[in-house]
A tleap script that builds the chain and sets N, CA, C and O, in Angstrom:
source leaprc.protein.ff14SB
mol = sequence {
  NLEU ASN MET ILE LYS MET MET ILE SER ASN
  PRO SER CYS TRP ILE ARG HIE LEU SER LEU
  ASP PRO GLU THR GLY SER ASP PRO PRO GLY
  ILE ARG VAL ARG GLY ALA GLU GLY VAL HIE
  ALA LEU ASP TYR LEU PHE PRO SER PHE TRP
  VAL TRP ALA LYS LEU ILE ARG ASN LEU GLY
  ASP ILE GLY TYR VAL PRO SER ASN LEU TYR
  ALA ALA THR PHE ASP TRP ARG LEU SER PRO
  GLN MET ILE GLU GLU ARG ASP HIE TYR CYS
  SER HIE LEU SER LYS LYS ILE GLU THR MET
  VAL ARG LEU ASN LYS HIE LYS ALA VAL ILE
  ILE SER HIE SER MET CGLY
}
set mol.1.N position { -9.896 24.655 22.003 }
set mol.1.CA position { -11.244 25.039 22.724 }
set mol.1.C position { -11.372 26.636 21.895 }
set mol.1.O position { -12.303 27.419 22.083 }
set mol.2.N position { -10.327 26.848 21.059 }
set mol.2.CA position { -11.018 28.458 20.296 }
set mol.2.C position { -11.870 28.054 19.377 }
set mol.2.O position { -12.446 29.012 18.862 }
set mol.3.N position { -12.316 26.611 18.789 }
set mol.3.CA position { -13.096 26.522 17.961 }
set mol.3.C position { -14.543 26.925 18.289 }
set mol.3.O position { -15.411 27.544 17.673 }
set mol.4.N position { -14.446 26.137 19.910 }
set mol.4.CA position { -15.745 26.173 20.500 }
set mol.4.C position { -16.592 27.706 20.942 }
set mol.4.O position { -17.764 28.081 20.941 }
set mol.5.N position { -15.348 28.266 21.279 }
set mol.5.CA position { -15.543 29.305 21.458 }
set mol.5.C position { -15.869 30.365 20.696 }
set mol.5.O position { -16.485 31.356 21.089 }
set mol.6.N position { -15.438 30.154 19.542 }
set mol.6.CA position { -16.265 31.190 18.263 }
set mol.6.C position { -17.226 30.539 18.205 }
set mol.6.O position { -18.190 31.304 18.158 }
set mol.7.N position { -17.671 29.064 18.169 }
set mol.7.CA position { -19.309 28.563 17.602 }
set mol.7.C position { -20.373 29.200 18.570 }
set mol.7.O position { -21.545 29.335 18.218 }
set mol.8.N position { -19.876 29.614 19.895 }
set mol.8.CA position { -20.586 30.223 20.798 }
set mol.8.C position { -21.172 31.586 20.860 }
set mol.8.O position { -22.304 31.994 21.116 }
set mol.9.N position { -19.769 32.310 20.467 }
set mol.9.CA position { -19.575 33.654 21.049 }
set mol.9.C position { -20.432 34.059 19.151 }
set mol.9.O position { -21.044 35.120 19.031 }
set mol.10.N position { -20.343 33.276 18.165 }
set mol.10.CA position { -20.360 34.150 17.243 }
set mol.10.C position { -21.100 33.117 16.065 }
set mol.10.O position { -20.432 32.888 15.057 }
set mol.11.N position { -22.573 32.446 16.191 }
set mol.11.CA position { -22.924 31.225 15.447 }
set mol.11.C position { -23.043 31.622 14.131 }
set mol.11.O position { -22.552 31.001 13.188 }
set mol.12.N position { -23.678 32.634 14.045 }
set mol.12.CA position { -23.732 33.144 12.811 }
set mol.12.C position { -22.673 33.133 11.931 }
set mol.12.O position { -22.796 32.638 10.810 }
set mol.13.N position { -21.631 33.634 12.326 }
set mol.13.CA position { -19.893 33.527 11.312 }
set mol.13.C position { -19.744 31.958 11.144 }
set mol.13.O position { -19.497 31.261 10.160 }
set mol.14.N position { -19.958 31.697 12.322 }
set mol.14.CA position { -19.520 29.711 12.400 }
set mol.14.C position { -19.877 29.520 10.636 }
set mol.14.O position { -19.156 29.221 9.684 }
set mol.15.N position { -21.423 29.870 10.763 }
set mol.15.CA position { -22.088 28.864 9.987 }
set mol.15.C position { -21.657 29.352 8.353 }
set mol.15.O position { -21.370 28.570 7.447 }
set mol.16.N position { -21.692 30.591 8.273 }
set mol.16.CA position { -21.561 31.237 7.094 }
set mol.16.C position { -19.741 30.898 6.584 }
set mol.16.O position { -19.251 31.184 5.492 }
set mol.17.N position { -19.096 30.285 7.653 }
set mol.17.CA position { -17.719 29.517 7.228 }
set mol.17.C position { -17.661 28.295 6.749 }
set mol.17.O position { -16.803 27.926 5.947 }
set mol.18.N position { -18.474 27.660 7.160 }
set mol.18.CA position { -18.829 26.488 7.144 }
set mol.18.C position { -19.908 25.752 5.928 }
set mol.18.O position { -20.055 24.544 5.741 }
set mol.19.N position { -20.618 26.935 5.163 }
set mol.19.CA position { -21.569 26.820 4.777 }
set mol.19.C position { -20.797 26.936 3.131 }
set mol.19.O position { -19.612 27.265 3.082 }
set mol.20.N position { -21.452 26.685 2.031 }
set mol.20.CA position { -20.985 26.151 0.924 }
set mol.20.C position { -21.162 27.836 -0.419 }
set mol.20.O position { -21.212 28.751 0.403 }
set mol.21.N position { -21.218 28.218 -1.213 }
set mol.21.CA position { -21.434 28.993 -2.185 }
set mol.21.C position { -22.484 28.247 -2.863 }
set mol.21.O position { -22.128 27.176 -3.355 }
set mol.22.N position { -23.823 28.619 -3.004 }
set mol.22.CA position { -25.258 27.476 -3.772 }
set mol.22.C position { -24.748 27.856 -5.011 }
set mol.22.O position { -25.364 27.220 -5.866 }
set mol.23.N position { -23.889 28.612 -5.536 }
set mol.23.CA position { -23.674 28.641 -7.245 }
set mol.23.C position { -22.668 27.702 -7.726 }
set mol.23.O position { -22.838 27.139 -8.807 }
set mol.24.N position { -21.446 27.447 -6.884 }
set mol.24.CA position { -20.612 26.803 -7.125 }
set mol.24.C position { -19.905 25.639 -6.517 }
set mol.24.O position { -18.830 25.098 -6.775 }
set mol.25.N position { -20.966 25.388 -5.508 }
set mol.25.CA position { -20.620 24.421 -4.692 }
set mol.25.C position { -19.275 24.142 -4.100 }
set mol.25.O position { -18.859 23.015 -3.832 }
set mol.26.N position { -18.395 25.674 -3.852 }
set mol.26.CA position { -16.930 25.621 -3.229 }
set mol.26.C position { -17.163 26.686 -1.943 }
set mol.26.O position { -18.108 26.999 -1.218 }
set mol.27.N position { -16.129 26.959 -2.050 }
set mol.27.CA position { -16.295 27.977 -0.758 }
set mol.27.C position { -16.856 29.652 -1.583 }
set mol.27.O position { -16.811 29.920 -2.784 }
set mol.28.N position { -17.287 30.421 -0.586 }
set mol.28.CA position { -18.595 31.605 -0.896 }
set mol.28.C position { -17.067 32.686 -0.968 }
set mol.28.O position { -16.066 32.423 -0.302 }
set mol.29.N position { -17.159 33.800 -1.829 }
set mol.29.CA position { -16.180 34.493 -1.919 }
set mol.29.C position { -15.732 35.228 -1.059 }
set mol.29.O position { -16.469 35.917 -0.354 }
set mol.30.N position { -14.345 35.218 -0.950 }
set mol.30.CA position { -13.456 36.092 0.488 }
set mol.30.C position { -13.141 35.185 1.546 }
set mol.30.O position { -12.235 35.461 2.332 }
set mol.31.N position { -14.012 33.794 1.672 }
set mol.31.CA position { -13.870 33.138 2.604 }
set mol.31.C position { -13.350 31.356 1.943 }
set mol.31.O position { -13.835 30.558 1.141 }
set mol.32.N position { -11.922 31.405 2.979 }
set mol.32.CA position { -11.424 30.164 2.493 }
set mol.32.C position { -11.048 28.852 3.716 }
set mol.32.O position { -10.133 28.936 4.535 }
set mol.33.N position { -11.818 27.902 3.606 }
set mol.33.CA position { -11.811 26.900 4.647 }
set mol.33.C position { -11.167 25.545 4.182 }
set mol.33.O position { -11.472 24.934 3.158 }
set mol.34.N position { -10.129 25.144 5.205 }
set mol.34.CA position { -9.456 23.792 4.934 }
set mol.34.C position { -9.399 23.353 6.024 }
set mol.34.O position { -9.418 24.003 7.069 }
set mol.35.N position { -9.293 21.725 5.850 }
set mol.35.CA position { -9.000 20.758 7.543 }
set mol.35.C position { -7.704 21.099 7.228 }
set mol.35.O position { -7.081 21.274 6.181 }
set mol.36.N position { -7.395 21.159 8.715 }
set mol.36.CA position { -6.214 20.928 9.395 }
set mol.36.C position { -5.516 19.481 8.835 }
set mol.36.O position { -6.196 18.456 8.782 }
set mol.37.N position { -3.924 19.509 8.375 }
set mol.37.CA position { -3.314 18.191 8.054 }
set mol.37.C position { -2.431 17.687 9.077 }
set mol.37.O position { -1.824 18.368 9.904 }
set mol.38.N position { -2.415 16.558 8.960 }
set mol.38.CA position { -1.566 15.829 9.539 }
set mol.38.C position { -2.050 14.881 10.724 }
set mol.38.O position { -3.272 14.955 10.854 }
set mol.39.N position { -1.463 14.039 11.597 }
set mol.39.CA position { -2.165 13.309 12.377 }
set mol.39.C position { -2.378 14.284 13.331 }
set mol.39.O position { -3.467 14.039 13.851 }
set mol.40.N position { -1.943 15.142 13.756 }
set mol.40.CA position { -2.203 15.843 15.088 }
set mol.40.C position { -3.588 16.659 14.869 }
set mol.40.O position { -4.103 17.255 15.815 }
set mol.41.N position { -4.095 16.657 13.729 }
set mol.41.CA position { -5.537 16.951 13.217 }
set mol.41.C position { -6.807 16.141 13.817 }
set mol.41.O position { -7.990 16.432 13.989 }
set mol.42.N position { -6.083 15.089 14.033 }
set mol.42.CA position { -6.988 13.920 13.965 }
set mol.42.C position { -7.095 13.499 15.410 }
set mol.42.O position { -8.085 12.788 15.583 }
set mol.43.N position { -6.494 13.682 16.338 }
set mol.43.CA position { -6.023 12.749 17.667 }
set mol.43.C position { -7.161 13.418 18.449 }
set mol.43.O position { -7.970 12.515 18.661 }
set mol.44.N position { -7.510 14.292 18.856 }
set mol.44.CA position { -8.171 15.259 19.745 }
set mol.44.C position { -9.038 16.134 19.178 }
set mol.44.O position { -8.478 16.787 18.298 }
set mol.45.N position { -10.697 16.533 19.398 }
set mol.45.CA position { -11.161 17.488 19.094 }
set mol.45.C position { -10.873 18.595 19.532 }
set mol.45.O position { -10.667 19.590 18.836 }
set mol.46.N position { -10.814 18.521 21.107 }
set mol.46.CA position { -10.581 19.852 21.792 }
set mol.46.C position { -9.492 18.714 23.016 }
set mol.46.O position { -8.818 17.726 22.725 }
set mol.47.N position { -9.645 19.179 23.972 }
set mol.47.CA position { -8.551 18.809 25.278 }
set mol.47.C position { -9.881 17.563 26.000 }
set mol.47.O position { -11.108 17.629 26.079 }
set mol.48.N position { -8.842 16.489 26.426 }
set mol.48.CA position { -9.907 15.739 27.151 }
set mol.48.C position { -10.937 14.942 25.943 }
set mol.48.O position { -11.459 13.901 26.343 }
set mol.49.N position { -11.238 15.346 24.579 }
set mol.49.CA position { -12.195 14.689 24.064 }
set mol.49.C position { -11.571 14.021 22.656 }
set mol.49.O position { -11.680 14.729 21.655 }
set mol.50.N position { -10.911 12.687 22.500 }
set mol.50.CA position { -10.345 11.942 21.548 }
set mol.50.C position { -10.981 11.457 20.739 }
set mol.50.O position { -12.015 10.848 21.013 }
set mol.51.N position { -10.513 11.607 19.492 }
set mol.51.CA position { -11.442 11.377 18.150 }
set mol.51.C position { -10.385 9.989 18.031 }
set mol.51.O position { -10.753 8.953 18.583 }
set mol.52.N position { -9.610 10.007 17.595 }
set mol.52.CA position { -8.620 8.733 16.855 }
set mol.52.C position { -7.161 8.701 17.500 }
set mol.52.O position { -6.128 8.209 17.045 }
set mol.53.N position { -7.397 9.392 18.731 }
set mol.53.CA position { -6.108 9.407 19.704 }
set mol.53.C position { -5.604 7.794 20.279 }
set mol.53.O position { -4.450 7.365 20.279 }
set mol.54.N position { -6.528 7.264 20.631 }
set mol.54.CA position { -6.329 5.723 20.820 }
set mol.54.C position { -5.881 5.070 20.032 }
set mol.54.O position { -5.122 4.188 20.432 }
set mol.55.N position { -6.139 5.193 18.533 }
set mol.55.CA position { -5.976 4.392 17.314 }
set mol.55.C position { -4.806 4.915 17.358 }
set mol.55.O position { -3.900 4.132 17.646 }
set mol.56.N position { -4.566 5.844 17.192 }
set mol.56.CA position { -3.140 6.511 16.718 }
set mol.56.C position { -1.822 6.016 18.079 }
set mol.56.O position { -0.679 5.838 17.657 }
set mol.57.N position { -1.966 5.909 18.960 }
set mol.57.CA position { -1.443 5.857 19.945 }
set mol.57.C position { -0.815 4.293 19.973 }
set mol.57.O position { 0.310 3.879 20.251 }
set mol.58.N position { -2.419 3.413 19.436 }
set mol.58.CA position { -2.018 2.002 19.309 }
set mol.58.C position { -1.387 1.733 18.258 }
set mol.58.O position { -0.471 0.941 18.480 }
set mol.59.N position { -1.507 2.148 16.870 }
set mol.59.CA position { -0.332 1.876 16.215 }
set mol.59.C position { 1.267 2.502 16.225 }
set mol.59.O position { 2.142 2.389 15.367 }
set mol.60.N position { 1.283 3.023 17.199 }
set mol.60.CA position { 2.640 3.672 17.573 }
set mol.60.C position { 3.052 2.616 18.272 }
set mol.60.O position { 4.196 2.216 18.055 }
set mol.61.N position { 2.248 1.951 19.233 }
set mol.61.CA position { 3.058 0.834 20.170 }
set mol.61.C position { 2.974 -0.366 19.162 }
set mol.61.O position { 3.427 -1.399 19.654 }
set mol.62.N position { 2.533 -0.490 17.937 }
set mol.62.CA position { 2.981 -1.493 17.221 }
set mol.62.C position { 4.064 -0.961 15.870 }
set mol.62.O position { 4.015 -1.523 14.776 }
set mol.63.N position { 4.790 -0.082 16.090 }
set mol.63.CA position { 5.934 0.436 15.097 }
set mol.63.C position { 5.420 1.693 14.209 }
set mol.63.O position { 6.370 2.178 13.593 }
set mol.64.N position { 4.523 2.183 14.029 }
set mol.64.CA position { 3.967 3.216 13.088 }
set mol.64.C position { 4.786 4.506 13.535 }
set mol.64.O position { 4.927 4.581 14.756 }
set mol.65.N position { 5.159 5.184 13.046 }
set mol.65.CA position { 6.255 6.456 13.163 }
set mol.65.C position { 5.667 7.422 12.052 }
set mol.65.O position { 5.096 7.078 11.017 }
set mol.66.N position { 5.946 8.761 12.514 }
set mol.66.CA position { 5.279 9.875 11.725 }
set mol.66.C position { 5.921 9.138 9.709 }
set mol.66.O position { 5.278 9.084 8.660 }
set mol.67.N position { 6.918 8.856 9.923 }
set mol.67.CA position { 7.422 8.583 8.552 }
set mol.67.C position { 6.856 7.803 8.051 }
set mol.67.O position { 6.833 7.865 6.822 }
set mol.68.N position { 6.135 6.705 8.712 }
set mol.68.CA position { 5.194 5.972 7.658 }
set mol.68.C position { 3.503 5.789 8.114 }
set mol.68.O position { 2.875 4.736 8.007 }
set mol.69.N position { 2.806 7.459 8.792 }
set mol.69.CA position { 1.349 6.633 8.895 }
set mol.69.C position { 1.315 8.356 8.557 }
set mol.69.O position { 2.024 9.328 8.817 }
set mol.70.N position { 0.274 8.132 7.954 }
set mol.70.CA position { 0.009 9.215 7.313 }
set mol.70.C position { -1.491 9.615 7.397 }
set mol.70.O position { -2.216 8.687 7.041 }
set mol.71.N position { -2.261 10.913 7.827 }
set mol.71.CA position { -3.788 11.112 8.015 }
set mol.71.C position { -3.878 11.858 6.659 }
set mol.71.O position { -3.151 12.698 6.127 }
set mol.72.N position { -4.666 11.443 6.407 }
set mol.72.CA position { -5.200 12.176 4.370 }
set mol.72.C position { -6.926 12.765 5.037 }
set mol.72.O position { -8.071 12.366 4.822 }
set mol.73.N position { -6.314 13.939 5.952 }
set mol.73.CA position { -7.600 14.648 6.082 }
set mol.73.C position { -8.328 15.457 4.700 }
set mol.73.O position { -7.730 15.738 3.662 }
set mol.74.N position { -9.551 15.694 4.957 }
set mol.74.CA position { -10.108 16.385 3.532 }
set mol.74.C position { -11.290 17.013 4.278 }
set mol.74.O position { -11.636 16.925 5.456 }
set mol.75.N position { -11.973 17.892 2.887 }
set mol.75.CA position { -13.136 18.787 3.349 }
set mol.75.C position { -14.135 18.278 3.079 }
set mol.75.O position { -14.519 18.212 1.911 }
set mol.76.N position { -15.017 17.640 4.398 }
set mol.76.CA position { -15.920 16.634 4.235 }
set mol.76.C position { -17.294 17.340 3.436 }
set mol.76.O position { -18.257 16.737 2.961 }
set mol.77.N position { -17.049 18.758 3.458 }
set mol.77.CA position { -18.310 19.382 2.712 }
set mol.77.C position { -18.813 19.166 1.375 }
set mol.77.O position { -19.918 19.395 0.883 }
set mol.78.N position { -17.340 18.484 0.713 }
set mol.78.CA position { -17.632 18.812 -0.903 }
set mol.78.C position { -17.352 17.676 -0.999 }
set mol.78.O position { -16.709 17.054 -0.154 }
set mol.79.N position { -17.979 17.022 -2.503 }
set mol.79.CA position { -18.517 16.012 -3.177 }
set mol.79.C position { -17.069 15.593 -3.421 }
set mol.79.O position { -16.080 16.253 -3.102 }
set mol.80.N position { -17.081 14.072 -4.199 }
set mol.80.CA position { -15.354 13.768 -4.599 }
set mol.80.C position { -15.272 14.800 -5.842 }
set mol.80.O position { -14.280 15.527 -5.897 }
set mol.81.N position { -16.004 14.871 -6.578 }
set mol.81.CA position { -15.460 15.456 -7.617 }
set mol.81.C position { -14.820 16.652 -7.328 }
set mol.81.O position { -13.625 16.893 -7.498 }
set mol.82.N position { -15.944 17.625 -6.740 }
set mol.82.CA position { -15.314 18.896 -6.068 }
set mol.82.C position { -14.281 18.774 -5.615 }
set mol.82.O position { -13.448 19.521 -6.129 }
set mol.83.N position { -13.846 18.007 -4.680 }
set mol.83.CA position { -12.548 18.343 -3.930 }
set mol.83.C position { -11.310 18.034 -4.634 }
set mol.83.O position { -10.198 18.364 -4.224 }
set mol.84.N position { -11.618 17.176 -6.061 }
set mol.84.CA position { -10.497 16.910 -6.695 }
set mol.84.C position { -10.401 18.062 -7.273 }
set mol.84.O position { -9.315 18.628 -7.148 }
set mol.85.N position { -11.603 18.831 -8.157 }
set mol.85.CA position { -11.443 19.802 -9.082 }
set mol.85.C position { -10.479 20.740 -8.222 }
set mol.85.O position { -9.314 21.067 -8.447 }
set mol.86.N position { -11.382 21.091 -7.099 }
set mol.86.CA position { -10.729 22.209 -6.274 }
set mol.86.C position { -9.138 22.362 -5.641 }
set mol.86.O position { -8.416 23.357 -5.582 }
set mol.87.N position { -8.901 20.930 -5.186 }
set mol.87.CA position { -7.859 20.631 -4.177 }
set mol.87.C position { -6.678 19.895 -4.867 }
set mol.87.O position { -5.512 19.939 -4.475 }
set mol.88.N position { -7.262 19.027 -6.244 }
set mol.88.CA position { -6.264 17.944 -6.539 }
set mol.88.C position { -6.160 16.879 -5.674 }
set mol.88.O position { -5.154 16.172 -5.705 }
set mol.89.N position { -7.580 16.544 -4.463 }
set mol.89.CA position { -7.405 15.975 -3.738 }
set mol.89.C position { -6.493 14.011 -3.836 }
set mol.89.O position { -5.535 13.404 -3.356 }
set mol.90.N position { -7.668 13.794 -4.810 }
set mol.90.CA position { -7.176 12.229 -4.896 }
set mol.90.C position { -6.161 11.849 -6.018 }
set mol.90.O position { -5.920 10.709 -6.415 }
set mol.91.N position { -5.619 13.004 -6.448 }
set mol.91.CA position { -4.212 12.965 -7.589 }
set mol.91.C position { -3.227 12.900 -6.380 }
set mol.91.O position { -2.491 11.916 -6.319 }
set mol.92.N position { -3.129 14.042 -5.225 }
set mol.92.CA position { -2.059 14.266 -4.289 }
set mol.92.C position { -2.380 12.824 -3.454 }
set mol.92.O position { -1.304 12.237 -3.336 }
set mol.93.N position { -3.199 12.244 -2.991 }
set mol.93.CA position { -3.706 11.535 -1.987 }
set mol.93.C position { -2.583 10.022 -2.867 }
set mol.93.O position { -1.564 9.411 -2.547 }
set mol.94.N position { -3.485 10.001 -3.975 }
set mol.94.CA position { -2.501 8.770 -4.925 }
set mol.94.C position { -0.849 8.707 -4.780 }
set mol.94.O position { -0.155 7.697 -4.664 }
set mol.95.N position { -0.452 10.020 -4.820 }
set mol.95.CA position { 1.093 10.361 -5.428 }
set mol.95.C position { 1.721 10.260 -4.066 }
set mol.95.O position { 2.952 10.247 -4.034 }
set mol.96.N position { 0.857 10.164 -2.602 }
set mol.96.CA position { 1.361 10.236 -1.086 }
set mol.96.C position { 1.389 8.601 -1.211 }
set mol.96.O position { 2.527 8.159 -1.054 }
set mol.97.N position { 0.697 7.915 -1.381 }
set mol.97.CA position { 0.099 6.515 -0.963 }
set mol.97.C position { 1.720 5.720 -1.906 }
set mol.97.O position { 2.558 4.865 -1.620 }
set mol.98.N position { 1.500 6.426 -2.826 }
set mol.98.CA position { 2.695 5.714 -3.600 }
set mol.98.C position { 4.501 5.916 -3.140 }
set mol.98.O position { 5.480 5.180 -3.263 }
set mol.99.N position { 4.291 7.275 -2.586 }
set mol.99.CA position { 5.650 7.447 -2.308 }
set mol.99.C position { 5.681 7.281 -0.859 }
set mol.99.O position { 6.819 7.502 -0.444 }
set mol.100.N position { 4.924 6.998 -0.006 }
set mol.100.CA position { 5.417 6.118 1.415 }
set mol.100.C position { 5.517 4.681 0.992 }
set mol.100.O position { 6.429 4.025 1.495 }
set mol.101.N position { 4.638 4.052 0.064 }
set mol.101.CA position { 4.778 3.033 -0.334 }
set mol.101.C position { 6.304 2.245 -0.712 }
set mol.101.O position { 6.667 1.137 -0.317 }
set mol.102.N position { 6.954 3.085 -1.492 }
set mol.102.CA position { 8.005 3.382 -2.225 }
set mol.102.C position { 9.277 3.570 -0.838 }
set mol.102.O position { 10.121 2.759 -0.456 }
set mol.103.N position { 9.119 4.289 -0.585 }
set mol.103.CA position { 9.887 4.791 0.692 }
set mol.103.C position { 10.035 3.880 1.637 }
set mol.103.O position { 11.132 3.502 2.046 }
set mol.104.N position { 8.605 3.350 2.162 }
set mol.104.CA position { 9.039 2.276 3.378 }
set mol.104.C position { 9.287 0.871 3.056 }
set mol.104.O position { 9.727 0.056 3.868 }
set mol.105.N position { 8.963 0.599 1.739 }
set mol.105.CA position { 9.125 -0.987 1.390 }
set mol.105.C position { 7.922 -2.037 1.648 }
set mol.105.O position { 7.990 -3.264 1.581 }
set mol.106.N position { 6.842 -1.258 1.952 }
set mol.106.CA position { 5.886 -2.205 2.702 }
set mol.106.C position { 4.338 -1.935 1.779 }
set mol.106.O position { 3.978 -0.801 1.463 }
set mol.107.N position { 3.807 -2.773 1.551 }
set mol.107.CA position { 2.379 -2.306 1.363 }
set mol.107.C position { 1.364 -1.328 2.244 }
set mol.107.O position { 1.246 -1.518 3.454 }
set mol.108.N position { 0.721 -0.390 1.640 }
set mol.108.CA position { -0.130 0.367 2.519 }
set mol.108.C position { -1.205 -0.296 3.218 }
set mol.108.O position { -1.846 -1.277 2.841 }
set mol.109.N position { -1.313 0.331 4.230 }
set mol.109.CA position { -2.845 0.027 5.146 }
set mol.109.C position { -3.230 1.077 4.844 }
set mol.109.O position { -2.474 2.027 4.644 }
set mol.110.N position { -4.731 1.137 4.729 }
set mol.110.CA position { -5.579 1.993 4.488 }
set mol.110.C position { -6.439 2.276 5.450 }
set mol.110.O position { -7.410 1.730 4.924 }
set mol.111.N position { -6.853 2.696 6.440 }
set mol.111.CA position { -8.172 2.845 7.365 }
set mol.111.C position { -8.967 3.955 6.890 }
set mol.111.O position { -8.408 5.049 6.810 }
set mol.112.N position { -10.229 3.845 6.550 }
set mol.112.CA position { -11.082 4.711 6.061 }
set mol.112.C position { -12.124 4.832 7.485 }
set mol.112.O position { -12.223 4.078 8.453 }
set mol.113.N position { -12.774 6.012 7.173 }
set mol.113.CA position { -13.934 6.114 8.177 }
set mol.113.C position { -14.740 7.621 7.367 }
set mol.113.O position { -14.374 8.521 6.611 }
set mol.114.N position { -15.799 7.278 7.951 }
set mol.114.CA position { -16.884 8.211 7.086 }
set mol.114.C position { -18.365 8.698 8.016 }
set mol.114.O position { -19.162 7.908 8.522 }
set mol.115.N position { -18.417 9.719 8.044 }
set mol.115.CA position { -19.377 10.135 8.945 }
set mol.115.C position { -20.656 10.432 8.546 }
set mol.115.O position { -21.491 11.142 9.107 }
set mol.116.N position { -20.737 9.668 7.272 }
set mol.116.CA position { -22.282 9.881 6.804 }
set mol.116.C position { -22.897 8.254 6.543 }
set mol.116.O position { -24.060 8.085 6.177 }
savepdb mol mol.pdb
quit
């Protein structure tokens, strides 16, 4: 709910923090926005408004646990090239998947979603 309160109480600040620098295409000077990480970052947008909670619960029912379930959150504002340049996102994600496959001794199942 803090996020919603912030949006309502100071919309110009909210927009300033979500906007990208028009010159660099990345964070504006003095502002650093990164997505929340982990499964808890995508279950509910705020209380009573589920996003992926039902899918996470169903995956738990068939045996997925934190050691074999990973949520690869990312900065949706950036192009794939920029997110790799800034955060090494694709490189880290590839290594994470390879590590999970090796540790769990199972093929990876990847579920993707796009807002676009």
